[in-house]
Amino acid sequence: MMKLVRLLAIGLTAITAPAGADTTLSLAFELDDTDSVTSVIYDCGDGDAFTVQYVNAGANALALMEVGDEDRVFVNVVAASGARYVSGALVWWSKGDMATLENELSDGSTRTCQTQ
Protein backbone atom coordinates (compact mmCIF):
# COMPACT_ATOMS: atom_id res chain seq x y z
CA MET A 1 0.00 0.00 0.00
CA MET A 2 1.40 3.36 -1.01
CA LYS A 3 1.30 6.25 1.44
CA LEU A 4 1.96 9.85 0.51
CA VAL A 5 4.05 11.45 3.23
CA ARG A 6 4.99 15.11 3.45
CA LEU A 7 8.53 15.15 4.75
CA LEU A 8 9.79 18.65 5.09
CA ALA A 9 8.96 22.29 4.70
CA ILE A 10 11.95 24.56 4.41
CA GLY A 11 11.74 28.33 4.54
CA LEU A 12 13.72 29.70 1.61
CA THR A 13 14.24 33.11 0.16
CA ALA A 14 13.34 32.81 -3.50
CA ILE A 15 15.81 34.28 -5.95
CA THR A 16 13.03 35.61 -8.14
CA ALA A 17 10.84 36.81 -5.27
CA PRO A 18 10.91 40.40 -4.03
CA ALA A 19 13.47 41.11 -1.31
CA GLY A 20 12.26 39.89 2.07
CA ALA A 21 9.57 37.59 0.66
CA ASP A 22 9.60 34.05 2.03
CA THR A 23 8.61 30.93 0.15
CA THR A 24 8.39 27.34 1.30
CA LEU A 25 9.45 24.11 -0.32
CA SER A 26 7.64 20.89 0.42
CA LEU A 27 9.02 17.49 -0.58
CA ALA A 28 6.67 14.53 -0.88
CA PHE A 29 7.58 10.89 -1.44
CA GLU A 30 5.26 7.96 -1.96
CA LEU A 31 6.30 5.36 0.58
CA ASP A 32 5.58 1.68 0.28
CA ASP A 33 5.96 -1.05 2.89
CA THR A 34 9.74 -1.27 2.42
CA ASP A 35 10.34 2.48 2.90
CA SER A 36 10.66 4.23 6.26
CA VAL A 37 10.81 7.53 8.12
CA THR A 38 12.53 7.20 11.49
CA SER A 39 13.18 9.85 14.15
CA VAL A 40 16.26 9.52 16.37
CA ILE A 41 17.19 11.83 19.26
CA TYR A 42 20.90 12.62 19.68
CA ASP A 43 22.85 14.31 22.49
CA CYS A 44 26.27 15.78 21.76
CA GLY A 45 27.23 16.23 25.42
CA ASP A 46 26.34 19.90 25.54
CA GLY A 47 22.88 19.26 26.99
CA ASP A 48 21.21 20.35 23.76
CA ALA A 49 19.49 17.24 22.38
CA PHE A 50 18.13 17.33 18.84
CA THR A 51 16.15 15.07 16.52
CA VAL A 52 17.25 13.68 13.17
CA GLN A 53 14.63 12.29 10.81
CA TYR A 54 15.98 9.55 8.55
CA VAL A 55 14.06 9.04 5.31
CA ASN A 56 14.63 5.88 3.29
CA ALA A 57 12.36 5.95 0.25
CA GLY A 58 13.55 3.88 -2.68
CA ALA A 59 16.69 5.49 -4.11
CA ASN A 60 16.31 8.47 -1.74
CA ALA A 61 18.10 8.34 1.62
CA LEU A 62 18.00 11.59 3.58
CA ALA A 63 18.72 12.89 7.06
CA LEU A 64 16.70 15.96 8.08
CA MET A 65 17.80 18.09 11.02
CA GLU A 66 18.16 21.59 12.35
CA VAL A 67 21.73 22.90 12.46
CA GLY A 68 22.03 26.22 14.22
CA ASP A 69 18.83 27.98 13.28
CA GLU A 70 18.51 26.34 9.85
CA ASP A 71 16.57 23.29 8.69
CA ARG A 72 19.04 21.20 6.68
CA VAL A 73 18.54 18.33 4.23
CA PHE A 74 21.45 15.88 4.18
CA VAL A 75 21.75 13.40 1.29
CA ASN A 76 23.28 9.95 1.77
CA VAL A 77 26.54 9.41 -0.12
CA VAL A 78 28.80 6.38 -0.51
CA ALA A 79 30.68 5.42 2.67
CA ALA A 80 32.96 2.53 3.52
CA SER A 81 31.33 2.05 6.92
CA GLY A 82 28.25 3.53 8.55
CA ALA A 83 25.98 6.07 6.87
CA ARG A 84 27.41 9.35 5.57
CA TYR A 85 25.13 12.28 4.73
CA VAL A 86 26.19 15.62 3.22
CA SER A 87 24.56 19.06 3.18
CA GLY A 88 26.87 21.69 1.67
CA ALA A 89 30.08 21.69 3.74
CA LEU A 90 28.40 19.79 6.60
CA VAL A 91 28.87 16.03 6.98
CA TRP A 92 26.68 13.88 9.27
CA TRP A 93 28.18 10.43 9.80
CA SER A 94 26.28 7.82 11.82
CA LYS A 95 27.18 4.29 12.82
CA GLY A 96 25.30 2.37 15.49
CA ASP A 97 24.50 4.64 18.45
CA MET A 98 27.20 7.19 17.58
CA ALA A 99 27.28 10.05 15.07
CA THR A 100 29.45 13.02 14.20
CA LEU A 101 28.65 16.39 12.67
CA GLU A 102 31.53 18.12 10.93
CA ASN A 103 31.95 21.32 8.95
CA GLU A 104 34.58 20.45 6.33
CA LEU A 105 35.46 24.15 5.94
CA SER A 106 36.23 24.67 9.63
CA ASP A 107 39.00 22.80 11.47
CA GLY A 108 38.08 21.49 14.91
CA SER A 109 34.34 21.80 14.34
CA THR A 110 33.49 18.11 14.80
CA ARG A 111 30.72 17.31 17.29
CA THR A 112 30.45 13.72 18.52
CA CYS A 113 26.92 12.66 19.42
CA GLN A 114 25.15 9.62 20.85
CA THR A 115 21.55 8.44 20.67
CA GLN A 116 19.44 8.99 23.76
PDB file of C-alpha atoms in Angstrom:
ATOM      1  CA  MET A   1       0.000   0.000   0.000  1.00  0.00           C
ATOM      2  CA  MET A   2       1.396   3.364  -1.007  1.00  0.00           C
ATOM      3  CA  LYS A   3       1.299   6.250   1.440  1.00  0.00           C
ATOM      4  CA  LEU A   4       1.961   9.847   0.510  1.00  0.00           C
ATOM      5  CA  VAL A   5       4.049  11.452   3.225  1.00  0.00           C
ATOM      6  CA  ARG A   6       4.991  15.114   3.448  1.00  0.00           C
ATOM      7  CA  LEU A   7       8.527  15.150   4.749  1.00  0.00           C
ATOM      8  CA  LEU A   8       9.792  18.648   5.093  1.00  0.00           C
ATOM      9  CA  ALA A   9       8.957  22.289   4.702  1.00  0.00           C
ATOM     10  CA  ILE A  10      11.952  24.559   4.411  1.00  0.00           C
ATOM     11  CA  GLY A  11      11.745  28.326   4.545  1.00  0.00           C
ATOM     12  CA  LEU A  12      13.724  29.700   1.610  1.00  0.00           C
ATOM     13  CA  THR A  13      14.239  33.109   0.158  1.00  0.00           C
ATOM     14  CA  ALA A  14      13.339  32.807  -3.501  1.00  0.00           C
ATOM     15  CA  ILE A  15      15.811  34.281  -5.950  1.00  0.00           C
ATOM     16  CA  THR A  16      13.029  35.609  -8.139  1.00  0.00           C
ATOM     17  CA  ALA A  17      10.845  36.811  -5.269  1.00  0.00           C
ATOM     18  CA  PRO A  18      10.909  40.397  -4.034  1.00  0.00           C
ATOM     19  CA  ALA A  19      13.472  41.109  -1.309  1.00  0.00           C
ATOM     20  CA  GLY A  20      12.256  39.894   2.073  1.00  0.00           C
ATOM     21  CA  ALA A  21       9.570  37.593   0.658  1.00  0.00           C
ATOM     22  CA  ASP A  22       9.599  34.047   2.027  1.00  0.00           C
ATOM     23  CA  THR A  23       8.612  30.930   0.154  1.00  0.00           C
ATOM     24  CA  THR A  24       8.394  27.339   1.298  1.00  0.00           C
ATOM     25  CA  LEU A  25       9.454  24.111  -0.316  1.00  0.00           C
ATOM     26  CA  SER A  26       7.639  20.890   0.425  1.00  0.00           C
ATOM     27  CA  LEU A  27       9.017  17.493  -0.583  1.00  0.00           C
ATOM     28  CA  ALA A  28       6.674  14.533  -0.876  1.00  0.00           C
ATOM     29  CA  PHE A  29       7.584  10.891  -1.444  1.00  0.00           C
ATOM     30  CA  GLU A  30       5.263   7.965  -1.964  1.00  0.00           C
ATOM     31  CA  LEU A  31       6.299   5.364   0.585  1.00  0.00           C
ATOM     32  CA  ASP A  32       5.583   1.682   0.278  1.00  0.00           C
ATOM     33  CA  ASP A  33       5.961  -1.051   2.894  1.00  0.00           C
ATOM     34  CA  THR A  34       9.745  -1.269   2.417  1.00  0.00           C
ATOM     35  CA  ASP A  35      10.339   2.485   2.901  1.00  0.00           C
ATOM     36  CA  SER A  36      10.658   4.229   6.262  1.00  0.00           C
ATOM     37  CA  VAL A  37      10.807   7.528   8.115  1.00  0.00           C
ATOM     38  CA  THR A  38      12.525   7.200  11.493  1.00  0.00           C
ATOM     39  CA  SER A  39      13.180   9.853  14.148  1.00  0.00           C
ATOM     40  CA  VAL A  40      16.260   9.519  16.373  1.00  0.00           C
ATOM     41  CA  ILE A  41      17.189  11.831  19.262  1.00  0.00           C
ATOM     42  CA  TYR A  42      20.897  12.625  19.683  1.00  0.00           C
ATOM     43  CA  ASP A  43      22.846  14.307  22.486  1.00  0.00           C
ATOM     44  CA  CYS A  44      26.272  15.782  21.760  1.00  0.00           C
ATOM     45  CA  GLY A  45      27.231  16.225  25.422  1.00  0.00           C
ATOM     46  CA  ASP A  46      26.342  19.904  25.542  1.00  0.00           C
ATOM     47  CA  GLY A  47      22.877  19.258  26.992  1.00  0.00           C
ATOM     48  CA  ASP A  48      21.215  20.354  23.763  1.00  0.00           C
ATOM     49  CA  ALA A  49      19.487  17.242  22.380  1.00  0.00           C
ATOM     50  CA  PHE A  50      18.134  17.333  18.839  1.00  0.00           C
ATOM     51  CA  THR A  51      16.151  15.069  16.523  1.00  0.00           C
ATOM     52  CA  VAL A  52      17.254  13.678  13.170  1.00  0.00           C
ATOM     53  CA  GLN A  53      14.633  12.287  10.807  1.00  0.00           C
ATOM     54  CA  TYR A  54      15.980   9.552   8.554  1.00  0.00           C
ATOM     55  CA  VAL A  55      14.058   9.042   5.315  1.00  0.00           C
ATOM     56  CA  ASN A  56      14.627   5.875   3.292  1.00  0.00           C
ATOM     57  CA  ALA A  57      12.364   5.950   0.249  1.00  0.00           C
ATOM     58  CA  GLY A  58      13.550   3.877  -2.681  1.00  0.00           C
ATOM     59  CA  ALA A  59      16.688   5.491  -4.109  1.00  0.00           C
ATOM     60  CA  ASN A  60      16.309   8.474  -1.744  1.00  0.00           C
ATOM     61  CA  ALA A  61      18.099   8.336   1.617  1.00  0.00           C
ATOM     62  CA  LEU A  62      17.999  11.594   3.577  1.00  0.00           C
ATOM     63  CA  ALA A  63      18.724  12.887   7.063  1.00  0.00           C
ATOM     64  CA  LEU A  64      16.699  15.955   8.077  1.00  0.00           C
ATOM     65  CA  MET A  65      17.795  18.091  11.017  1.00  0.00           C
ATOM     66  CA  GLU A  66      18.156  21.592  12.351  1.00  0.00           C
ATOM     67  CA  VAL A  67      21.730  22.896  12.462  1.00  0.00           C
ATOM     68  CA  GLY A  68      22.034  26.223  14.222  1.00  0.00           C
ATOM     69  CA  ASP A  69      18.827  27.985  13.276  1.00  0.00           C
ATOM     70  CA  GLU A  70      18.511  26.341   9.851  1.00  0.00           C
ATOM     71  CA  ASP A  71      16.574  23.290   8.691  1.00  0.00           C
ATOM     72  CA  ARG A  72      19.042  21.204   6.679  1.00  0.00           C
ATOM     73  CA  VAL A  73      18.535  18.329   4.233  1.00  0.00           C
ATOM     74  CA  PHE A  74      21.451  15.880   4.180  1.00  0.00           C
ATOM     75  CA  VAL A  75      21.751  13.403   1.294  1.00  0.00           C
ATOM     76  CA  ASN A  76      23.276   9.950   1.770  1.00  0.00           C
ATOM     77  CA  VAL A  77      26.541   9.408  -0.118  1.00  0.00           C
ATOM     78  CA  VAL A  78      28.804   6.381  -0.510  1.00  0.00           C
ATOM     79  CA  ALA A  79      30.682   5.423   2.670  1.00  0.00           C
ATOM     80  CA  ALA A  80      32.961   2.526   3.516  1.00  0.00           C
ATOM     81  CA  SER A  81      31.334   2.050   6.920  1.00  0.00           C
ATOM     82  CA  GLY A  82      28.248   3.534   8.554  1.00  0.00           C
ATOM     83  CA  ALA A  83      25.983   6.068   6.866  1.00  0.00           C
ATOM     84  CA  ARG A  84      27.415   9.348   5.569  1.00  0.00           C
ATOM     85  CA  TYR A  85      25.131  12.276   4.726  1.00  0.00           C
ATOM     86  CA  VAL A  86      26.194  15.617   3.222  1.00  0.00           C
ATOM     87  CA  SER A  87      24.565  19.065   3.181  1.00  0.00           C
ATOM     88  CA  GLY A  88      26.869  21.689   1.675  1.00  0.00           C
ATOM     89  CA  ALA A  89      30.081  21.688   3.741  1.00  0.00           C
ATOM     90  CA  LEU A  90      28.399  19.790   6.598  1.00  0.00           C
ATOM     91  CA  VAL A  91      28.868  16.031   6.979  1.00  0.00           C
ATOM     92  CA  TRP A  92      26.679  13.883   9.270  1.00  0.00           C
ATOM     93  CA  TRP A  93      28.179  10.435   9.799  1.00  0.00           C
ATOM     94  CA  SER A  94      26.283   7.823  11.815  1.00  0.00           C
ATOM     95  CA  LYS A  95      27.175   4.293  12.823  1.00  0.00           C
ATOM     96  CA  GLY A  96      25.302   2.373  15.492  1.00  0.00           C
ATOM     97  CA  ASP A  97      24.499   4.638  18.453  1.00  0.00           C
ATOM     98  CA  MET A  98      27.202   7.194  17.579  1.00  0.00           C
ATOM     99  CA  ALA A  99      27.279  10.046  15.073  1.00  0.00           C
ATOM    100  CA  THR A 100      29.454  13.024  14.199  1.00  0.00           C
ATOM    101  CA  LEU A 101      28.651  16.386  12.669  1.00  0.00           C
ATOM    102  CA  GLU A 102      31.532  18.120  10.934  1.00  0.00           C
ATOM    103  CA  ASN A 103      31.950  21.315   8.949  1.00  0.00           C
ATOM    104  CA  GLU A 104      34.579  20.451   6.333  1.00  0.00           C
ATOM    105  CA  LEU A 105      35.456  24.145   5.937  1.00  0.00           C
ATOM    106  CA  SER A 106      36.229  24.670   9.633  1.00  0.00           C
ATOM    107  CA  ASP A 107      38.998  22.797  11.474  1.00  0.00           C
ATOM    108  CA  GLY A 108      38.076  21.490  14.909  1.00  0.00           C
ATOM    109  CA  SER A 109      34.344  21.804  14.335  1.00  0.00           C
ATOM    110  CA  THR A 110      33.491  18.113  14.797  1.00  0.00           C
ATOM    111  CA  ARG A 111      30.724  17.306  17.287  1.00  0.00           C
ATOM    112  CA  THR A 112      30.452  13.721  18.524  1.00  0.00           C
ATOM    113  CA  CYS A 113      26.920  12.661  19.420  1.00  0.00           C
ATOM    114  CA  GLN A 114      25.145   9.615  20.847  1.00  0.00           C
ATOM    115  CA  THR A 115      21.551   8.436  20.666  1.00  0.00           C
ATOM    116  CA  GLN A 116      19.445   8.989  23.764  1.00  0.00           C
TER     117      GLN A 116
END
